[in-house]
CSV table of C-alpha atoms in Angstrom, one decimal:
chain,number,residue,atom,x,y,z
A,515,UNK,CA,48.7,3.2,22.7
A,516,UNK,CA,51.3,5.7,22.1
A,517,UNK,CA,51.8,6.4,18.9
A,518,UNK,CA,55.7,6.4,17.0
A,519,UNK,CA,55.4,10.1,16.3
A,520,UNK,CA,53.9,11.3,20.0
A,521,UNK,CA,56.9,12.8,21.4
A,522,UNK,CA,57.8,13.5,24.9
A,523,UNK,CA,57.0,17.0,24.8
A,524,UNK,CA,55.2,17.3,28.0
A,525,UNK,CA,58.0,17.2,31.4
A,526,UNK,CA,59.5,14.6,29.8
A,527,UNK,CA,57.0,12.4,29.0
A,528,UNK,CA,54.2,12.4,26.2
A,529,UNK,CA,50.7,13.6,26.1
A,530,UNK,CA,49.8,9.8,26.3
A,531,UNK,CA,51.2,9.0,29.4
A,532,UNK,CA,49.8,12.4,31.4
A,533,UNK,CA,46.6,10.8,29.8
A,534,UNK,CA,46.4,7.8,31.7
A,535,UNK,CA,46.2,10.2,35.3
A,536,UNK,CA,43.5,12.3,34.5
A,537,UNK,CA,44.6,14.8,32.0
A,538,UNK,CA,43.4,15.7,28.5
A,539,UNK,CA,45.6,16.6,25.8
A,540,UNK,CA,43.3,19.7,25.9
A,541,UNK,CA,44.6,20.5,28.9
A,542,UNK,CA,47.7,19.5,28.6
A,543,UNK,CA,48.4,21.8,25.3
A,544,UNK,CA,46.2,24.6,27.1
A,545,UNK,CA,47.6,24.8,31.0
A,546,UNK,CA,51.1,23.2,30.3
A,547,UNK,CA,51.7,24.8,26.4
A,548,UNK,CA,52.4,20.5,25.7
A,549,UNK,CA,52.8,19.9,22.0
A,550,UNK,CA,50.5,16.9,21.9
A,551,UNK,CA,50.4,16.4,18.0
A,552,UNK,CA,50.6,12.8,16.8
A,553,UNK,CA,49.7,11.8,20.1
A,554,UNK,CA,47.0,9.1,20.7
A,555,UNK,CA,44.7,11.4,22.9
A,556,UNK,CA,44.8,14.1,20.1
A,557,UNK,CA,43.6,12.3,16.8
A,558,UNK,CA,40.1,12.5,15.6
A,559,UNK,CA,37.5,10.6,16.7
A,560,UNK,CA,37.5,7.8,14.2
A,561,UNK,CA,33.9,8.7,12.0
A,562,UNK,CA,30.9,6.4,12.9
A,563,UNK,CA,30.4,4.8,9.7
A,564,UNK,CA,26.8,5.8,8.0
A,565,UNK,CA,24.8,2.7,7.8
A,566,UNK,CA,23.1,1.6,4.3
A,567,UNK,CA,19.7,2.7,4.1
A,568,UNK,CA,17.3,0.2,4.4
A,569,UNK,CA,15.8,-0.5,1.2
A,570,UNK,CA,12.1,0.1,0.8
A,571,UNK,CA,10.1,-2.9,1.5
A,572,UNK,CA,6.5,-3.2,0.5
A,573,UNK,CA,6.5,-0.6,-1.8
A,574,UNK,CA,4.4,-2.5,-4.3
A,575,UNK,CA,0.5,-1.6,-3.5
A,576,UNK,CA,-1.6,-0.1,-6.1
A,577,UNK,CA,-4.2,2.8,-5.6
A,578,UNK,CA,-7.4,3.1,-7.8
A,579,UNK,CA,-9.7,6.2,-8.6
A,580,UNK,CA,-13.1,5.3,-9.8
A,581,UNK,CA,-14.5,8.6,-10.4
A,582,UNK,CA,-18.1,9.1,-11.5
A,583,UNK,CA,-18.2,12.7,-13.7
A,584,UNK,CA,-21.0,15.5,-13.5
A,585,UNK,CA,-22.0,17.8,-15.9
A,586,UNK,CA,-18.8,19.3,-15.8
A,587,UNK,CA,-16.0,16.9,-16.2
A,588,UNK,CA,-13.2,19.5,-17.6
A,589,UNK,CA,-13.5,21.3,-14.0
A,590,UNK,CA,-12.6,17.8,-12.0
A,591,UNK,CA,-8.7,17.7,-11.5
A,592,UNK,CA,-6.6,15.5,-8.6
A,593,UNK,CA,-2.9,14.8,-7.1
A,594,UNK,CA,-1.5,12.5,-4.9
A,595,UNK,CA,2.0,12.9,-3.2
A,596,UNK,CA,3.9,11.6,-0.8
A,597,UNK,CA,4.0,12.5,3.0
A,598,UNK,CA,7.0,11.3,4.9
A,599,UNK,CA,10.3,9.3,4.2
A,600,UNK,CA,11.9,8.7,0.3
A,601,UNK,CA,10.4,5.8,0.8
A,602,UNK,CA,7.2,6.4,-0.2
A,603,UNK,CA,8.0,9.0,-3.0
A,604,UNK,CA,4.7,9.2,-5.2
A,605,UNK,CA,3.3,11.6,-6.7
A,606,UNK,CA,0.4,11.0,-9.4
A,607,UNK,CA,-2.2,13.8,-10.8
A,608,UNK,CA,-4.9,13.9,-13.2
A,609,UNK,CA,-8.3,16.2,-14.4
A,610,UNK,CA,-10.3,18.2,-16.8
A,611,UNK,CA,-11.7,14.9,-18.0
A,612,UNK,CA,-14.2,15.0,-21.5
A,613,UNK,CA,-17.4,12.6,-20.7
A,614,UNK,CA,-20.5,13.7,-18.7
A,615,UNK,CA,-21.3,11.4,-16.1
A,616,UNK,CA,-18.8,8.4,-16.6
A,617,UNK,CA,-17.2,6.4,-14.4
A,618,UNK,CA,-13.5,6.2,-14.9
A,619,UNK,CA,-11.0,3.9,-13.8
A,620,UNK,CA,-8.1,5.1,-12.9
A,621,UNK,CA,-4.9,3.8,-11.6
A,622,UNK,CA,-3.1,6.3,-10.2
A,623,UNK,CA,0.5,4.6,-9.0
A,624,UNK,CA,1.6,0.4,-8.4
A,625,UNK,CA,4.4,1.6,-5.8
A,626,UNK,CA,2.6,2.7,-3.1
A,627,UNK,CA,4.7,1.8,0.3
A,628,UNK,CA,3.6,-0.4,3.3
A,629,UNK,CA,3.1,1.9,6.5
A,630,UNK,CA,4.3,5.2,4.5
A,631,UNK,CA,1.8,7.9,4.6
A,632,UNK,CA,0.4,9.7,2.0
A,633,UNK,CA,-2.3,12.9,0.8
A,634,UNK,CA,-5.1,12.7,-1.8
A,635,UNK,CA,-6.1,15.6,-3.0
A,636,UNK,CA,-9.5,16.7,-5.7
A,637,UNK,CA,-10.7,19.7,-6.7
A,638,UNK,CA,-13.4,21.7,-8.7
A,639,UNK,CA,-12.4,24.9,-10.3
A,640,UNK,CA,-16.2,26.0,-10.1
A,641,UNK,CA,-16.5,25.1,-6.6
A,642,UNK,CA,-19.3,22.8,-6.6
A,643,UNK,CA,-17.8,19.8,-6.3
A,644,UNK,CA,-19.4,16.5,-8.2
A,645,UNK,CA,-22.5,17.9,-8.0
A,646,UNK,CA,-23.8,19.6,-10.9
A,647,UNK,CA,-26.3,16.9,-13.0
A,648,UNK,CA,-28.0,17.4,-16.4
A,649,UNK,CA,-30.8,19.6,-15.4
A,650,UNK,CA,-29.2,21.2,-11.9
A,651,UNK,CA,-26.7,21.5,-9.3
A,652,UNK,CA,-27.4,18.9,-6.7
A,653,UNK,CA,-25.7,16.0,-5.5
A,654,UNK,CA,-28.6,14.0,-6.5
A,655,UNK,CA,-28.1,13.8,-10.0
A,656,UNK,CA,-24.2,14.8,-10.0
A,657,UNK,CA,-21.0,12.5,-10.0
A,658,UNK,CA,-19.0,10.7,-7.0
A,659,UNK,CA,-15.8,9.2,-6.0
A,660,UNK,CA,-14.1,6.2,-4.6
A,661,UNK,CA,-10.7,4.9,-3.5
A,662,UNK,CA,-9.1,1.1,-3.6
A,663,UNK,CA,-5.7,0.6,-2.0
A,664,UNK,CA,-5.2,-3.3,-3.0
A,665,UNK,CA,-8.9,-3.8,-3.8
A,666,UNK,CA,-10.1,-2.5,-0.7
A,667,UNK,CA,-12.0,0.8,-1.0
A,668,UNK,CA,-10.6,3.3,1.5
A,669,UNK,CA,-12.2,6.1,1.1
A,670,UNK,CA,-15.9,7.5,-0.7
A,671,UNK,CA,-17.1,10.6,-1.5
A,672,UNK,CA,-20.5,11.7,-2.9
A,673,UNK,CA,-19.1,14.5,-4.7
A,674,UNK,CA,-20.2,17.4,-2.1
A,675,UNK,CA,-17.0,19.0,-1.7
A,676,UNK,CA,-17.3,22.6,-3.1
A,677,UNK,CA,-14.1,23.5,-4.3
A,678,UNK,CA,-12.1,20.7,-2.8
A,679,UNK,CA,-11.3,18.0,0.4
A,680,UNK,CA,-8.4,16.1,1.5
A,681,UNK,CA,-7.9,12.7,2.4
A,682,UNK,CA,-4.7,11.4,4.2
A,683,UNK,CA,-4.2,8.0,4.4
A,684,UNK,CA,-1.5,5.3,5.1
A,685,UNK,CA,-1.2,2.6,2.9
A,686,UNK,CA,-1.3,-1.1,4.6
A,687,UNK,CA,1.3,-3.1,6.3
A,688,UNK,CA,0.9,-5.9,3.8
A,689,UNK,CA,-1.5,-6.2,0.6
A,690,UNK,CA,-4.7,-7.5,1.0
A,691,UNK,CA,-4.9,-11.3,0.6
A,692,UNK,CA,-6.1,-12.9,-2.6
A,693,UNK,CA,-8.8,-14.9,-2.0
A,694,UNK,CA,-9.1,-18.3,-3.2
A,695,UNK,CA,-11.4,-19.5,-5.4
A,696,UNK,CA,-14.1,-21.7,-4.4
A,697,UNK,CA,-14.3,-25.1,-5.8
A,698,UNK,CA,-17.5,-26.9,-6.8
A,699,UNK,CA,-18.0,-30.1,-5.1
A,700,UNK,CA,-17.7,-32.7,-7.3
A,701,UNK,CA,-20.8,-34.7,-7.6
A,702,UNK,CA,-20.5,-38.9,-6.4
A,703,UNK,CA,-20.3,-40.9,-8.8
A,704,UNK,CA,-24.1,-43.2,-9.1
A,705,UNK,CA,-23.2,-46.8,-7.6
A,706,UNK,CA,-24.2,-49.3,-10.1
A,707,UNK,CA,-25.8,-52.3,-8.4
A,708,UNK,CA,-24.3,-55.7,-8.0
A,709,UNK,CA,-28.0,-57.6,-8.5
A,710,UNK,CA,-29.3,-56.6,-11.1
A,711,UNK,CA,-33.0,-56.0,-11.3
A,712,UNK,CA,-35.4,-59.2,-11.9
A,713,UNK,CA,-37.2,-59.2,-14.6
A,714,UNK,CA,-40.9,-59.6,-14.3
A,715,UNK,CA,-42.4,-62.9,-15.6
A,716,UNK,CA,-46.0,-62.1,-17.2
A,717,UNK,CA,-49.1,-63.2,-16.1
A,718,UNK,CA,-50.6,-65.8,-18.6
A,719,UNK,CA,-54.0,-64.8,-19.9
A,720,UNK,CA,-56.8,-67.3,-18.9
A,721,UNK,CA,-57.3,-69.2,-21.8
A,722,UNK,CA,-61.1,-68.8,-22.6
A,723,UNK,CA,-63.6,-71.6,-21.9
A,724,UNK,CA,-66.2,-72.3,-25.0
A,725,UNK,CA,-69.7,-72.0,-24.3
A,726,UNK,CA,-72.5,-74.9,-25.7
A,727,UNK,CA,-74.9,-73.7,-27.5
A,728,UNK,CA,-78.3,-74.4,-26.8
């Protein structure tokens, strides 16, 4: 399509027309010193519209802490953040907890994001982990760690990480389903009988026979 303002600037024709043989108004400006402005073949590429983003989907899954304390709860801290699109954008942190050897529950975020990935993250500023009990520093006596995504535990820890560990994980495609609850069979009803029972007719006594006397 020639446009009303390419002019024939180019041997007597317009950029347009050399166009249709071959030649680029690149060229044609270039080699042949044609004035090619407001000519078809030099506008701008008309922009590729962006597309929406596609809005997050999923992003409603919960993830739970229970964390057991040691001896020494102020030394526990943790973070959670996200690891790849906006999507999934989390982040969540906690620590230096008061109680000796109590199990918290913690909820950490509601919005986690199907098939996003994310990083758990806990650490001990001693570096002995969970492991420090009432009397000593084993992990026999110390605290521990678990985590459910939708009810479903994903990860455990018995508390032997020295100064820290990692745990990547991505969170499920769909939430766990809910299952239903059992019902109790309901018990059938007794049949009450048509005949009723006969009574039972008594036995007369034998009516005694006197005895002469001698």
């Amino acid at each position: 399509v020639v446009c009303s303002t390419c002019f024939p600037t180019c041997f007597g024709e317009t950029c347009d027309h050399w166009t249709t043989h071959g030649d680029s108004c690149s060229t044609l400006e270039g080699t042949y010193d044609c004035d090619c402005s407001g000519c078809a073949c030099a506008a701008p590429p008309t922009p590729t519209p962006t597309p929406r983003p596609t809005p997050c989907a999923g992003c409603d899954q919960t993830l739970v802490l229970f964390l057991t304390t040691d001896y020494y709860p102020g030394e526990i801290s943790w973070t959670v953040s996200t690891q790849s699109s906006a999507c999934a954008s989390v982040t969540a942190s906690g620590g230096s907890y008061s109680s000796q050897h109590t199990l918290y529950e913690i909820v950490v975020a509601t919005d986690f994001c199907a098939s996003e990935n994310y990083m758990f993250e806990i650490l001990d500023s001693y570096g002995d982990g969970l492991c420090c009990g009432g009397g000593s520093c084993s992990c026999t006596g110390g605290g521990s760690y678990y985590l459910e995504l939708n009810g479903v535990q994903i990860y455990s820890s018995n508390g032997a990480y020295g100064s820290g560990e990692t745990f990547y994980f991505t969170a499920n495609i769909s939430p766990a389903p809910t299952p239903e609850p059992s019902l109790r069979p309901t018990p059938r009803p007794t049949p009450t009988p048509t005949t009723p029972r006969p009574t039972p007719t008594p036995t007369p006594k034998p009516t005694p026979v006197p005895t002469e006397a001698p």
